[in-house]
PDB file of C-alpha atoms in Angstrom:
ATOM      1  CA  UNK A   1      -7.547 -18.604 -21.306  1.00  0.00           C
ATOM      2  CA  UNK A   2      -5.763 -16.152 -19.189  1.00  0.00           C
ATOM      3  CA  UNK A   3      -7.774 -13.467 -18.431  1.00  0.00           C
ATOM      4  CA  UNK A   4      -6.864  -9.939 -17.493  1.00  0.00           C
ATOM      5  CA  UNK A   5      -9.484  -9.833 -14.711  1.00  0.00           C
ATOM      6  CA  UNK A   6      -7.600 -12.584 -13.027  1.00  0.00           C
ATOM      7  CA  UNK A   7      -4.538 -10.487 -12.589  1.00  0.00           C
ATOM      8  CA  UNK A   8      -5.827  -9.282  -9.076  1.00  0.00           C
ATOM      9  CA  UNK A   9      -5.229 -12.960  -7.386  1.00  0.00           C
ATOM     10  CA  UNK A  10      -1.795 -12.346  -8.253  1.00  0.00           C
ATOM     11  CA  UNK A  11      -0.591  -9.026  -6.679  1.00  0.00           C
ATOM     12  CA  UNK A  12       2.064  -8.716  -4.810  1.00  0.00           C
ATOM     13  CA  UNK A  13       0.967  -7.334  -1.399  1.00  0.00           C
ATOM     14  CA  UNK A  14       3.079  -3.941  -0.187  1.00  0.00           C
ATOM     15  CA  UNK A  15       5.076  -5.080   2.706  1.00  0.00           C
ATOM     16  CA  UNK A  16       5.923  -1.968   3.511  1.00  0.00           C
ATOM     17  CA  UNK A  17       2.053  -1.036   4.078  1.00  0.00           C
ATOM     18  CA  UNK A  18       1.714  -4.134   5.723  1.00  0.00           C
ATOM     19  CA  UNK A  19       4.037  -3.694   8.266  1.00  0.00           C
ATOM     20  CA  UNK A  20       4.350  -0.037   8.795  1.00  0.00           C
ATOM     21  CA  UNK A  21       0.704   1.252   7.574  1.00  0.00           C
ATOM     22  CA  UNK A  22       2.132   4.038   5.227  1.00  0.00           C
ATOM     23  CA  UNK A  23       2.450   3.314   1.386  1.00  0.00           C
ATOM     24  CA  UNK A  24       5.513   3.034  -0.095  1.00  0.00           C
ATOM     25  CA  UNK A  25       6.375   5.085  -3.609  1.00  0.00           C
ATOM     26  CA  UNK A  26       5.662   1.962  -5.666  1.00  0.00           C
ATOM     27  CA  UNK A  27       2.888   1.211  -4.276  1.00  0.00           C
ATOM     28  CA  UNK A  28      -0.427   1.377  -6.889  1.00  0.00           C
ATOM     29  CA  UNK A  29       1.760   0.417  -9.981  1.00  0.00           C
ATOM     30  CA  UNK A  30       0.350  -3.120 -10.363  1.00  0.00           C
ATOM     31  CA  UNK A  31      -3.466  -2.275  -9.482  1.00  0.00           C
ATOM     32  CA  UNK A  32      -2.529   1.160 -12.286  1.00  0.00           C
ATOM     33  CA  UNK A  33      -1.273  -1.322 -14.845  1.00  0.00           C
ATOM     34  CA  UNK A  34      -4.189  -3.521 -14.799  1.00  0.00           C
ATOM     35  CA  UNK A  35      -6.726  -0.757 -15.153  1.00  0.00           C
ATOM     36  CA  UNK A  36      -4.304  -0.172 -17.995  1.00  0.00           C
ATOM     37  CA  UNK A  37      -4.297  -3.237 -19.220  1.00  0.00           C
ATOM     38  CA  UNK A  38      -8.230  -3.058 -18.937  1.00  0.00           C
ATOM     39  CA  UNK A  39      -8.599   0.383 -20.990  1.00  0.00           C
ATOM     40  CA  UNK A  40      -9.219   2.345 -18.035  1.00  0.00           C
ATOM     41  CA  UNK A  41      -6.536   5.342 -18.726  1.00  0.00           C
ATOM     42  CA  UNK A  42      -7.955   7.929 -16.642  1.00  0.00           C
ATOM     43  CA  UNK A  43      -8.177   5.528 -13.605  1.00  0.00           C
ATOM     44  CA  UNK A  44      -4.814   3.964 -14.232  1.00  0.00           C
ATOM     45  CA  UNK A  45      -3.314   7.943 -14.191  1.00  0.00           C
ATOM     46  CA  UNK A  46      -5.045   8.458 -10.911  1.00  0.00           C
ATOM     47  CA  UNK A  47      -3.932   5.349  -9.244  1.00  0.00           C
ATOM     48  CA  UNK A  48      -0.308   5.892 -10.112  1.00  0.00           C
ATOM     49  CA  UNK A  49       0.641   9.009 -12.149  1.00  0.00           C
ATOM     50  CA  UNK A  50       3.877   7.741 -13.274  1.00  0.00           C
ATOM     51  CA  UNK A  51       2.542   4.792 -15.287  1.00  0.00           C
ATOM     52  CA  UNK A  52       2.851   6.510 -18.651  1.00  0.00           C
ATOM     53  CA  UNK A  53       6.241   7.757 -18.196  1.00  0.00           C
ATOM     54  CA  UNK A  54       7.495   4.543 -16.948  1.00  0.00           C
ATOM     55  CA  UNK A  55       6.082   2.792 -19.532  1.00  0.00           C
ATOM     56  CA  UNK A  56       7.839   5.293 -22.036  1.00  0.00           C
ATOM     57  CA  UNK A  57      11.483   4.863 -19.939  1.00  0.00           C
ATOM     58  CA  UNK A  58      11.104   1.362 -20.716  1.00  0.00           C
ATOM     59  CA  UNK A  59      10.500   1.405 -24.481  1.00  0.00           C
ATOM     60  CA  UNK A  60      13.459   3.919 -24.320  1.00  0.00           C
ATOM     61  CA  UNK A  61      15.649   1.600 -22.375  1.00  0.00           C
ATOM     62  CA  UNK A  62      14.557  -1.169 -24.668  1.00  0.00           C
ATOM     63  CA  UNK A  63      15.230   0.995 -27.836  1.00  0.00           C
ATOM     64  CA  UNK A  64      18.618   2.045 -26.771  1.00  0.00           C
ATOM     65  CA  UNK A  65      19.699  -1.806 -26.092  1.00  0.00           C
ATOM     66  CA  UNK A  66      18.664  -2.564 -29.533  1.00  0.00           C
ATOM     67  CA  UNK A  67      20.459   0.578 -31.319  1.00  0.00           C
ATOM     68  CA  UNK A  68      22.462   2.443 -28.744  1.00  0.00           C
ATOM     69  CA  UNK A  69      22.504   6.486 -29.534  1.00  0.00           C
ATOM     70  CA  UNK A  70      23.268   9.520 -27.769  1.00  0.00           C
ATOM     71  CA  UNK A  71      19.619  11.003 -27.905  1.00  0.00           C
ATOM     72  CA  UNK A  72      17.936   8.083 -26.404  1.00  0.00           C
ATOM     73  CA  UNK A  73      20.560   7.986 -23.785  1.00  0.00           C
ATOM     74  CA  UNK A  74      19.690  12.099 -22.904  1.00  0.00           C
ATOM     75  CA  UNK A  75      16.316  11.020 -23.668  1.00  0.00           C
ATOM     76  CA  UNK A  76      16.394   8.462 -20.586  1.00  0.00           C
ATOM     77  CA  UNK A  77      17.900  10.304 -18.194  1.00  0.00           C
ATOM     78  CA  UNK A  78      15.607  13.013 -18.531  1.00  0.00           C
ATOM     79  CA  UNK A  79      12.656  10.749 -18.747  1.00  0.00           C
ATOM     80  CA  UNK A  80      14.232   9.190 -15.373  1.00  0.00           C
ATOM     81  CA  UNK A  81      14.426  12.216 -13.851  1.00  0.00           C
ATOM     82  CA  UNK A  82      10.711  13.617 -14.481  1.00  0.00           C
ATOM     83  CA  UNK A  83       9.636   9.747 -13.341  1.00  0.00           C
ATOM     84  CA  UNK A  84      11.530  10.371 -10.010  1.00  0.00           C
ATOM     85  CA  UNK A  85       9.686  13.509  -9.567  1.00  0.00           C
ATOM     86  CA  UNK A  86       6.230  12.242 -10.234  1.00  0.00           C
ATOM     87  CA  UNK A  87       6.980   9.357  -8.304  1.00  0.00           C
ATOM     88  CA  UNK A  88       8.369  11.456  -5.029  1.00  0.00           C
ATOM     89  CA  UNK A  89       5.745  14.000  -5.670  1.00  0.00           C
ATOM     90  CA  UNK A  90       2.779  11.383  -5.839  1.00  0.00           C
ATOM     91  CA  UNK A  91       4.391   9.673  -2.631  1.00  0.00           C
ATOM     92  CA  UNK A  92       4.391  12.772  -0.925  1.00  0.00           C
ATOM     93  CA  UNK A  93       0.409  13.915  -1.848  1.00  0.00           C
ATOM     94  CA  UNK A  94      -0.811  10.486  -0.966  1.00  0.00           C
ATOM     95  CA  UNK A  95       1.134  10.293   2.530  1.00  0.00           C
ATOM     96  CA  UNK A  96       0.387  13.833   3.619  1.00  0.00           C
ATOM     97  CA  UNK A  97      -2.911  14.164   1.697  1.00  0.00           C
ATOM     98  CA  UNK A  98      -2.234  17.131   0.142  1.00  0.00           C
ATOM     99  CA  UNK A  99      -4.869  16.768  -2.762  1.00  0.00           C
TER     100      UNK A  99
END
């Protein structure tokens, strides 16, 4: 039986962090996703703030693939921009220790 706790063993290392010592814009996503699967919703958000909007974006893209719609397409575009802003903002906050 495959347990969610065992996922930690299979996480990919961040090459950017290993080579340059700086976290990349995606650092924390895997750990955040595992926290989410374990039911630790607040900790998942603290680890990677864009986790919920990324999940919503993936779901919208899936719905759009099944039934294309202009409204869904516009929602995907808006959510993609919001995700980009959250990811870049989080990167700068972690890199420059703003908060």
